[in-house]
Amino acid sequence: AMRSSLLCIRSSLIVAVASGFHQPSAINVSTLHSHLLKSSLALSVAKHTTTSSSLQMSKNPLSSGPFPELIVFDLDACFWDEEMYTLSSIPSDSDIVKGDLNGRGEGVVSVMSGRKKISMHKGSLLALQAHHDGHYPGTKVCFASSADTPLAEKIGRKTLTLLEVVPGVTVWDLVVGRDWNGDDINQIGRQPPLSANKSQTHFPILRELTKIRYDRMLFFDDCQWGDHCGQVERACKDDGRSVVTVRTPFGLGVDEWAEGLSKYAKLYQR
C-alpha cells in the first residue's frame, strides 16, 4: 500500500511538472531537471514520513491509562489467526517461520502445524511489544481459551512457546516467565475443571489465582462460537462492576486493541 501511494505521488508530481510546459519545443532541459529534482525530494520526504509513521505506530502504547491490572486474551481467531481444533499436529521447535517483528528485527512470526501456519494478529503483536517495553505499568497478561480437545490445548501451549514478541523473547517467556515468575496460570481448554463457559470456570479460576478484581480486568474474545464477552460481563462482577470486554470477530487488530484500552480507561474513571 505504501509503495502504491508513493508511486501515485511521483506520477502526480511528474504530471504537474510536465503540465507547466505548454509547447514541447519550448522545454528547457535545465529547468526540467530542476523540477524533477524537486519532485524526487518531495518523494523522499513522503517516503520518510510514511516510514516514520509506521515505526511510531509500532511503538505507540495507544493510551495514557489508567491500565488494566490483568489483560486476558482468547487464543483462537482472536490472539492468533487459526482455530486449534482444525489442526492435527503439535508443532516442533523446527516448525517456525521467521520474519520481521514489526520493525523490531527478525524473529519467529509464525508456527507451522502440518500445512497450516499460525500467526499473531497485528493488534496482538503490538500489544505484547508495548507490554514488553513497559508501556502499561502494573499490567499482567494471561490467556483464557476454551480449546475443544486435549490435542488443541497442547498445540496452543506449544505455539505460545515458539512465537516471538521481540527477537529472542517468546510469548511464553513474556507472559508466563516475566509476568507470573514461571507459574502457568493460563486457562486453556475445556477439560475439567474447565468448561466451554468461560464465565463459569476460566474467569473464576483466574480471579482466585491472581486475586485481581474482575473490574480490573480487560478481556478480548472473537465470540464466534458464543457470546463469551457477554457471559463474562454478566456473571463476573465485583461490587456490581464487571470485566471490561471487547469483541474481535475478525481477530485482534490495532483498532480493537486501542478500543479496549480506551474503554477500560473510561469505565475505570466512572
Coordinates of C-alpha atoms in Angstrom, one line a residue:
A1 CA 0.0 0.0 0.0
M2 CA 2.8 2.4 0.9
R3 CA 4.6 1.6 -2.4
S4 CA 1.4 2.3 -4.4
S5 CA 0.9 5.6 -2.6
L6 CA 4.5 6.7 -3.3
L7 CA 4.2 5.8 -7.0
C8 CA 1.0 7.9 -7.1
I9 CA 2.9 10.8 -5.6
R10 CA 5.7 10.5 -8.1
S11 CA 3.3 10.2 -11.0
S12 CA 1.3 13.3 -9.9
L13 CA 4.5 15.3 -9.5
I14 CA 5.8 14.4 -12.9
V15 CA 2.4 15.2 -14.5
A16 CA 2.4 18.5 -12.7
V17 CA 5.8 19.4 -13.9
A18 CA 5.0 18.4 -17.5
S19 CA 1.8 20.3 -17.5
G20 CA 3.7 23.5 -16.8
F21 CA 5.2 23.4 -20.3
H22 CA 2.7 24.4 -22.9
Q23 CA 4.9 23.9 -26.0
P24 CA 7.1 20.8 -26.2
S25 CA 9.7 22.7 -28.2
A26 CA 10.0 25.3 -25.5
I27 CA 11.0 22.8 -22.8
N28 CA 14.3 23.8 -21.2
V29 CA 16.4 20.8 -20.2
S30 CA 17.9 22.6 -17.2
T31 CA 14.5 23.8 -15.9
L32 CA 13.0 20.3 -16.4
H33 CA 16.0 18.8 -14.5
S34 CA 15.4 21.3 -11.6
H35 CA 11.7 20.4 -11.4
L36 CA 12.4 16.7 -11.4
L37 CA 15.0 17.1 -8.6
K38 CA 12.3 18.9 -6.6
S39 CA 9.8 16.1 -7.3
S40 CA 12.4 13.5 -6.2
L41 CA 13.0 15.4 -2.9
A42 CA 9.2 15.6 -2.3
L43 CA 9.0 11.8 -2.9
S44 CA 11.9 11.2 -0.5
V45 CA 10.2 13.3 2.2
A46 CA 6.9 11.5 1.7
K47 CA 8.6 8.1 2.0
H48 CA 10.4 9.1 5.1
T49 CA 7.2 10.4 6.7
T50 CA 5.3 7.2 5.9
T51 CA 8.1 5.0 7.3
S52 CA 8.4 7.1 10.4
S53 CA 4.6 6.9 11.0
S54 CA 4.7 3.1 10.7
L55 CA 7.6 2.9 13.2
Q56 CA 5.8 5.3 15.6
M57 CA 2.7 3.1 15.4
S58 CA 4.7 0.1 16.4
K59 CA 6.0 1.8 19.5
N60 CA 2.8 3.7 20.4
P61 CA 1.1 2.3 23.5
L62 CA -2.2 3.9 22.2
S63 CA -3.3 5.0 25.6
S64 CA -2.2 7.1 28.6
G65 CA -4.1 4.9 31.1
P66 CA -5.2 4.0 33.6
F67 CA -4.4 0.5 32.5
P68 CA -5.9 -2.9 33.5
E69 CA -4.2 -5.0 36.1
L70 CA -4.9 -8.1 34.1
I71 CA -5.4 -8.4 30.3
V72 CA -7.0 -11.7 29.2
F73 CA -6.8 -12.9 25.6
D74 CA -8.7 -15.6 24.0
L75 CA -6.5 -17.5 21.6
D76 CA -8.2 -18.9 18.5
A77 CA -9.3 -16.4 15.9
C78 CA -8.6 -13.6 18.4
F79 CA -5.0 -13.6 19.6
W80 CA -3.9 -15.5 16.5
D81 CA -5.5 -16.4 13.2
E82 CA -6.1 -20.2 13.4
E83 CA -8.5 -22.4 15.2
M84 CA -6.6 -25.1 17.2
Y85 CA -9.3 -27.7 16.8
T86 CA -8.7 -27.7 13.0
L87 CA -5.0 -28.6 13.4
S88 CA -3.6 -32.1 13.6
S89 CA -0.1 -31.9 14.8
I90 CA 1.8 -30.4 17.7
P91 CA 4.5 -28.0 16.4
S92 CA 8.1 -28.9 17.0
D93 CA 10.9 -26.4 17.7
S94 CA 11.8 -26.6 14.0
D95 CA 8.3 -25.7 12.7
I96 CA 8.9 -22.0 12.8
V97 CA 8.7 -19.2 10.2
K98 CA 11.0 -16.2 10.7
G99 CA 10.2 -12.7 9.5
D100 CA 10.1 -9.0 10.6
L101 CA 8.7 -8.4 14.1
N102 CA 7.0 -5.1 13.5
G103 CA 10.3 -3.3 12.8
R104 CA 12.0 -4.8 15.9
G105 CA 14.2 -7.3 14.0
E106 CA 13.9 -10.8 12.7
G107 CA 12.2 -13.4 14.8
V108 CA 9.5 -16.1 14.8
V109 CA 6.4 -14.6 13.2
S110 CA 4.6 -17.9 12.5
V111 CA 4.5 -21.5 13.6
M112 CA 3.5 -24.4 11.3
S113 CA 1.1 -27.2 12.4
G114 CA 1.1 -29.6 9.5
R115 CA 0.4 -27.4 6.4
K116 CA -1.3 -24.6 8.4
K117 CA 0.5 -21.5 9.6
I118 CA -0.3 -19.9 13.0
S119 CA 0.4 -16.2 13.3
M120 CA -0.5 -13.5 15.8
H121 CA -2.9 -10.8 14.7
K122 CA -1.4 -7.3 14.3
G123 CA -3.0 -6.0 17.4
S124 CA -1.8 -8.9 19.5
L125 CA 1.8 -8.3 18.4
L126 CA 1.6 -4.6 19.0
A127 CA 0.0 -5.2 22.5
L128 CA 2.7 -7.6 23.6
Q129 CA 5.5 -5.5 22.3
A130 CA 4.2 -2.4 24.2
H131 CA 3.8 -4.6 27.3
H132 CA 7.3 -6.0 26.9
D133 CA 8.6 -2.4 26.7
G134 CA 6.8 -1.4 29.9
H135 CA 4.2 0.9 28.5
Y136 CA 1.5 -0.5 30.8
P137 CA 2.7 -0.2 34.4
G138 CA 1.2 -2.7 36.8
T139 CA -0.4 -4.8 34.0
K140 CA -0.1 -8.5 33.6
V141 CA -1.3 -10.8 30.8
C142 CA -2.8 -14.3 30.5
F143 CA -4.9 -16.4 28.2
A144 CA -8.4 -17.9 28.5
S145 CA -9.2 -20.3 25.7
S146 CA -11.9 -23.0 25.5
A147 CA -9.9 -25.1 23.1
D148 CA -12.0 -28.1 22.2
T149 CA -9.7 -31.1 22.7
P150 CA -6.6 -32.1 24.6
L151 CA -4.7 -32.0 21.3
A152 CA -5.9 -28.5 20.6
E153 CA -4.8 -27.4 24.0
K154 CA -1.3 -28.9 23.5
I155 CA -1.0 -27.3 20.1
G156 CA -1.9 -23.9 21.6
R157 CA 0.5 -24.2 24.5
K158 CA 3.4 -25.2 22.3
T159 CA 2.7 -22.4 19.9
L160 CA 2.9 -19.9 22.7
T161 CA 6.5 -21.1 23.5
L162 CA 7.6 -20.6 19.9
L163 CA 6.0 -17.3 18.6
E164 CA 8.2 -14.3 19.5
V165 CA 7.3 -10.8 20.7
V166 CA 10.7 -9.4 20.0
P167 CA 13.7 -11.4 18.8
G168 CA 14.7 -14.0 21.4
V169 CA 11.6 -13.4 23.6
T170 CA 8.7 -15.7 23.1
V171 CA 5.1 -15.1 24.2
W172 CA 5.6 -17.7 26.9
D173 CA 8.7 -16.0 28.1
L174 CA 6.9 -12.7 28.5
V175 CA 3.6 -13.9 29.9
V176 CA 4.5 -16.9 32.0
G177 CA 8.2 -16.2 32.6
R178 CA 8.1 -12.4 33.4
D179 CA 4.5 -11.7 34.4
W180 CA 4.0 -14.7 36.6
N181 CA 7.5 -15.7 37.6
G182 CA 7.2 -19.0 35.7
D183 CA 3.8 -20.0 37.0
D184 CA 1.4 -21.1 34.3
I185 CA -1.9 -19.6 35.3
N186 CA -3.3 -19.6 31.8
Q187 CA -6.7 -21.3 31.5
I188 CA -6.6 -23.2 28.2
G189 CA -9.1 -25.9 27.2
R190 CA -12.5 -27.2 28.4
Q191 CA -11.4 -30.3 30.2
P192 CA -12.5 -30.4 33.9
P193 CA -12.2 -28.2 35.9
L194 CA -12.7 -26.0 32.8
S195 CA -15.7 -26.0 30.6
A196 CA -17.0 -24.3 27.4
N197 CA -18.3 -21.4 29.5
K198 CA -15.5 -19.1 30.5
S199 CA -17.7 -17.1 32.9
Q200 CA -18.3 -20.2 35.0
T201 CA -14.8 -21.7 35.0
H202 CA -11.9 -19.8 33.4
F203 CA -12.6 -16.4 34.9
P204 CA -13.5 -17.5 38.5
I205 CA -10.3 -19.6 38.5
L206 CA -8.3 -16.6 37.3
R207 CA -9.9 -14.4 39.9
E208 CA -8.9 -16.9 42.6
L209 CA -5.3 -17.4 41.3
T210 CA -4.4 -13.8 40.7
K211 CA -6.5 -12.0 43.4
I212 CA -7.3 -9.3 40.8
R213 CA -10.8 -7.9 40.9
Y214 CA -13.0 -8.5 37.9
D215 CA -13.4 -4.8 37.2
R216 CA -9.6 -4.5 36.9
M217 CA -9.6 -7.0 34.0
L218 CA -9.8 -6.4 30.2
F219 CA -10.9 -9.3 28.1
F220 CA -10.7 -9.8 24.3
D221 CA -12.6 -12.6 22.5
D222 CA -13.8 -13.2 19.0
C223 CA -17.1 -14.5 20.2
Q224 CA -17.8 -16.5 17.0
W225 CA -18.8 -19.7 18.9
G226 CA -20.8 -18.0 21.6
D227 CA -21.0 -14.6 23.3
H228 CA -18.2 -15.1 25.8
C229 CA -17.8 -11.4 26.3
G230 CA -21.5 -11.0 27.2
Q231 CA -21.4 -14.0 29.5
V232 CA -18.3 -12.8 31.4
E233 CA -19.7 -9.2 31.7
R234 CA -23.0 -10.5 33.2
A235 CA -21.5 -13.1 35.6
C236 CA -18.1 -11.9 36.6
K237 CA -18.5 -8.8 38.9
D238 CA -17.0 -7.3 42.0
D239 CA -19.3 -4.8 43.8
G240 CA -21.5 -4.6 40.7
R241 CA -18.6 -3.8 38.3
S242 CA -17.7 -6.3 35.7
V243 CA -14.8 -7.3 33.5
V244 CA -14.4 -4.9 30.6
T245 CA -14.7 -6.8 27.3
V246 CA -14.1 -6.2 23.6
R247 CA -15.3 -8.5 20.8
T248 CA -12.9 -9.2 18.0
P249 CA -14.9 -11.1 15.3
F250 CA -12.1 -10.6 12.8
G251 CA -9.2 -11.1 15.1
L252 CA -7.4 -8.6 17.4
G253 CA -6.4 -5.7 15.2
V254 CA -4.7 -2.5 16.2
D255 CA -8.1 -0.7 16.3
E256 CA -9.6 -3.3 18.6
W257 CA -6.6 -3.1 20.9
A258 CA -6.9 0.7 21.1
E259 CA -10.6 0.3 21.7
G260 CA -10.0 -2.0 24.6
L261 CA -7.5 0.4 26.3
S262 CA -9.8 3.4 25.8
K263 CA -12.9 1.5 27.0
Y264 CA -11.2 0.3 30.2
A265 CA -9.8 3.8 31.0
K266 CA -13.3 5.4 30.6
L267 CA -15.1 2.8 32.7
Y268 CA -12.3 2.8 35.3
Q269 CA -12.8 6.6 35.9
R270 CA -16.6 6.3 36.5

